[in-house]
PDB file of C-alpha atoms in Angstrom:
ATOM      1  CA  UNK A 187      -6.330   3.277  19.777  1.00 47.00           C
ATOM      2  CA  UNK A 188      -4.436   6.329  19.975  1.00 49.00           C
ATOM      3  CA  UNK A 189      -5.437   8.972  17.397  1.00 57.00           C
ATOM      4  CA  UNK A 190      -2.514   8.575  15.124  1.00 54.00           C
ATOM      5  CA  UNK A 191      -3.894   5.045  14.708  1.00 57.00           C
ATOM      6  CA  UNK A 192      -7.306   5.875  14.198  1.00 82.00           C
ATOM      7  CA  UNK A 193      -5.972   8.465  11.232  1.00 76.00           C
ATOM      8  CA  UNK A 194      -4.240   5.869   9.171  1.00 80.00           C
ATOM      9  CA  UNK A 195      -7.338   3.323   9.482  1.00 89.00           C
ATOM     10  CA  UNK A 196      -8.893   5.670   8.416  1.00 90.00           C
ATOM     11  CA  UNK A 197      -6.592   6.110   5.484  1.00 91.00           C
ATOM     12  CA  UNK A 198      -6.263   2.247   4.459  1.00 94.00           C
ATOM     13  CA  UNK A 199      -9.991   1.943   4.918  1.00 95.00           C
ATOM     14  CA  UNK A 200     -10.566   4.804   2.244  1.00 95.00           C
ATOM     15  CA  UNK A 201      -7.867   3.188   0.012  1.00 97.00           C
ATOM     16  CA  UNK A 202      -9.644  -0.036  -0.286  1.00 97.00           C
ATOM     17  CA  UNK A 203     -12.504   1.263  -1.013  1.00 97.00           C
ATOM     18  CA  UNK A 204     -10.788   3.667  -3.735  1.00 97.00           C
ATOM     19  CA  UNK A 205      -9.551   0.488  -5.347  1.00 98.00           C
ATOM     20  CA  UNK A 206     -13.227  -1.418  -4.758  1.00 98.00           C
ATOM     21  CA  UNK A 207     -14.699   1.312  -6.954  1.00 97.00           C
ATOM     22  CA  UNK A 208     -11.871   1.011  -9.526  1.00 98.00           C
ATOM     23  CA  UNK A 209     -12.652  -2.766  -9.700  1.00 98.00           C
ATOM     24  CA  UNK A 210      -9.651  -3.858  -7.703  1.00 98.00           C
ATOM     25  CA  UNK A 211     -10.444  -7.154  -5.708  1.00 98.00           C
ATOM     26  CA  UNK A 212      -9.145  -6.680  -2.429  1.00 98.00           C
ATOM     27  CA  UNK A 213      -7.515  -9.613  -1.026  1.00 98.00           C
ATOM     28  CA  UNK A 214      -5.900  -8.983   2.236  1.00 97.00           C
ATOM     29  CA  UNK A 215      -5.499  -6.075   4.070  1.00 97.00           C
ATOM     30  CA  UNK A 216      -3.334  -5.531   6.606  1.00 96.00           C
ATOM     31  CA  UNK A 217      -1.142  -8.405   5.718  1.00 97.00           C
ATOM     32  CA  UNK A 218       1.853  -9.687   7.926  1.00 95.00           C
ATOM     33  CA  UNK A 219       5.106 -11.413   8.090  1.00 93.00           C
ATOM     34  CA  UNK A 220       6.989 -11.137  11.049  1.00 92.00           C
ATOM     35  CA  UNK A 221       7.334  -7.562  11.765  1.00 90.00           C
ATOM     36  CA  UNK A 222       5.922  -6.167   8.436  1.00 92.00           C
ATOM     37  CA  UNK A 223       3.089  -5.634   6.807  1.00 94.00           C
ATOM     38  CA  UNK A 224       1.329  -4.881   3.885  1.00 97.00           C
ATOM     39  CA  UNK A 225      -1.369  -2.243   3.492  1.00 97.00           C
ATOM     40  CA  UNK A 226      -3.479  -3.752   0.930  1.00 98.00           C
ATOM     41  CA  UNK A 227      -3.347  -6.513  -1.265  1.00 98.00           C
ATOM     42  CA  UNK A 228      -5.768  -6.261  -3.965  1.00 98.00           C
ATOM     43  CA  UNK A 229      -6.395  -8.707  -7.241  1.00 98.00           C
ATOM     44  CA  UNK A 230      -7.105  -6.264 -10.416  1.00 97.00           C
ATOM     45  CA  UNK A 231      -7.038  -8.191 -13.881  1.00 95.00           C
ATOM     46  CA  UNK A 232      -4.181 -10.777 -13.846  1.00 94.00           C
ATOM     47  CA  UNK A 233      -2.627  -8.037 -11.210  1.00 97.00           C
ATOM     48  CA  UNK A 234      -1.201  -9.060  -8.187  1.00 98.00           C
ATOM     49  CA  UNK A 235      -1.027  -5.270  -6.581  1.00 98.00           C
ATOM     50  CA  UNK A 236       1.108  -4.446  -3.997  1.00 98.00           C
ATOM     51  CA  UNK A 237      -0.718  -1.146  -2.173  1.00 97.00           C
ATOM     52  CA  UNK A 238       1.401   1.022   0.378  1.00 95.00           C
ATOM     53  CA  UNK A 239      -0.556   3.105   2.445  1.00 95.00           C
ATOM     54  CA  UNK A 240       0.804   6.845   3.287  1.00 90.00           C
ATOM     55  CA  UNK A 241      -1.671   9.074   5.217  1.00 87.00           C
ATOM     56  CA  UNK A 242      -1.268  12.370   6.348  1.00 82.00           C
ATOM     57  CA  UNK A 243      -3.356  15.372   7.879  1.00 80.00           C
ATOM     58  CA  UNK A 244      -1.292  18.295   5.163  1.00 65.00           C
ATOM     59  CA  UNK A 245       2.085  18.390   2.488  1.00 57.00           C
ATOM     60  CA  UNK A 246       3.375  20.973   4.088  1.00 55.00           C
ATOM     61  CA  UNK A 247       6.848  19.136   4.083  1.00 60.00           C
ATOM     62  CA  UNK A 248       6.399  16.052   2.227  1.00 58.00           C
ATOM     63  CA  UNK A 249       4.108  13.930  -0.480  1.00 64.00           C
ATOM     64  CA  UNK A 250       2.701  10.931   1.361  1.00 61.00           C
ATOM     65  CA  UNK A 251       3.987   9.030  -1.221  1.00 64.00           C
ATOM     66  CA  UNK A 252       7.436  10.022  -0.477  1.00 71.00           C
ATOM     67  CA  UNK A 253       7.774   8.096   2.856  1.00 76.00           C
ATOM     68  CA  UNK A 254       7.996   4.934   1.584  1.00 84.00           C
ATOM     69  CA  UNK A 255      11.563   4.671   1.130  1.00 86.00           C
ATOM     70  CA  UNK A 256      13.531   1.807  -0.291  1.00 89.00           C
ATOM     71  CA  UNK A 257      14.103   0.103   2.636  1.00 90.00           C
ATOM     72  CA  UNK A 258      10.092  -0.034   3.852  1.00 91.00           C
ATOM     73  CA  UNK A 259      10.077  -0.790   0.370  1.00 92.00           C
ATOM     74  CA  UNK A 260      12.691  -3.977   0.349  1.00 92.00           C
ATOM     75  CA  UNK A 261      10.716  -4.765   3.637  1.00 93.00           C
ATOM     76  CA  UNK A 262       7.548  -4.780   0.620  1.00 94.00           C
ATOM     77  CA  UNK A 263       9.603  -6.959  -1.726  1.00 94.00           C
ATOM     78  CA  UNK A 264      10.352  -9.536   1.017  1.00 94.00           C
ATOM     79  CA  UNK A 265       6.151  -9.511   2.484  1.00 96.00           C
ATOM     80  CA  UNK A 266       5.533 -10.497  -0.589  1.00 96.00           C
ATOM     81  CA  UNK A 267       7.760 -12.585  -1.904  1.00 95.00           C
ATOM     82  CA  UNK A 268       6.716 -14.417   1.638  1.00 96.00           C
ATOM     83  CA  UNK A 269       2.668 -13.797   0.593  1.00 97.00           C
ATOM     84  CA  UNK A 270       3.199 -15.584  -3.006  1.00 97.00           C
ATOM     85  CA  UNK A 271       5.158 -18.462  -1.752  1.00 96.00           C
ATOM     86  CA  UNK A 272       2.357 -19.676   0.710  1.00 96.00           C
ATOM     87  CA  UNK A 273       0.105 -18.579  -1.300  1.00 97.00           C
ATOM     88  CA  UNK A 274       1.243 -20.653  -4.499  1.00 97.00           C
ATOM     89  CA  UNK A 275       0.861 -17.714  -7.215  1.00 96.00           C
ATOM     90  CA  UNK A 276       2.055 -17.672 -10.323  1.00 95.00           C
ATOM     91  CA  UNK A 277       1.052 -13.476 -11.127  1.00 95.00           C
ATOM     92  CA  UNK A 278       2.351 -10.436 -11.987  1.00 95.00           C
ATOM     93  CA  UNK A 279       2.839  -7.709  -9.574  1.00 97.00           C
ATOM     94  CA  UNK A 280       2.905  -4.460  -9.620  1.00 97.00           C
ATOM     95  CA  UNK A 281       3.780  -2.067  -6.471  1.00 96.00           C
ATOM     96  CA  UNK A 282       1.375   1.001  -5.737  1.00 96.00           C
ATOM     97  CA  UNK A 283       1.445   3.752  -3.550  1.00 95.00           C
ATOM     98  CA  UNK A 284      -2.337   5.171  -2.049  1.00 95.00           C
ATOM     99  CA  UNK A 285      -1.237   8.710  -0.336  1.00 92.00           C
ATOM    100  CA  UNK A 286      -4.096   9.809   1.217  1.00 92.00           C
ATOM    101  CA  UNK A 287      -4.943  13.953   2.864  1.00 89.00           C
ATOM    102  CA  UNK A 288      -6.820  14.151   4.636  1.00 86.00           C
ATOM    103  CA  UNK A 289      -8.343  17.519   6.865  1.00 81.00           C
ATOM    104  CA  UNK A 290     -11.014  18.644   8.405  1.00 81.00           C
ATOM    105  CA  UNK A 291     -13.127  19.762   4.809  1.00 87.00           C
ATOM    106  CA  UNK A 292     -11.707  17.836   2.118  1.00 89.00           C
ATOM    107  CA  UNK A 293      -9.940  14.583   1.787  1.00 91.00           C
ATOM    108  CA  UNK A 294      -7.930  14.066  -1.689  1.00 91.00           C
ATOM    109  CA  UNK A 295      -6.335  10.557  -2.574  1.00 94.00           C
ATOM    110  CA  UNK A 296      -3.844   9.917  -4.832  1.00 93.00           C
ATOM    111  CA  UNK A 297      -3.344   6.195  -6.361  1.00 96.00           C
ATOM    112  CA  UNK A 298       0.725   5.860  -8.028  1.00 94.00           C
ATOM    113  CA  UNK A 299       0.415   3.056 -10.150  1.00 96.00           C
ATOM    114  CA  UNK A 300       3.549   1.339 -10.587  1.00 94.00           C
ATOM    115  CA  UNK A 301       5.556   3.694  -7.932  1.00 92.00           C
ATOM    116  CA  UNK A 302       8.279   0.886  -7.818  1.00 90.00           C
ATOM    117  CA  UNK A 303       9.955  -1.965  -8.905  1.00 88.00           C
ATOM    118  CA  UNK A 304      11.557  -4.139  -6.914  1.00 85.00           C
ATOM    119  CA  UNK A 305      15.402  -3.773  -6.612  1.00 72.00           C
ATOM    120  CA  UNK A 306      18.003  -6.602  -7.872  1.00 57.00           C
ATOM    121  CA  UNK A 307      20.589  -7.668  -4.575  1.00 54.00           C
TER     122      UNK A 307
END
């Protein structure tokens, strides 16, 4: 596996562990709908939480959460809609972004709840 893929996978593991420590139940990791992927789907109380994880080695050019573009948001909403229909769920949905910044010495995790709301078409 490529180093950048290992790096991203490690970030997703750290993000999932972070959520579990906060009381979330991880339902799916890397759930796919066609070419779209949801990094983490979790349950927290009466919410279905869809989390996009962005892992970086630094923040010189941009914060990781800034990489979640409107197009990426649309893809997440489409995939989430499919997941909800497939599993016949009746839960409120929240879209979160988890930024993981790792270097050789430190790891910082920032969990942004309600990072975006689905856009009307």
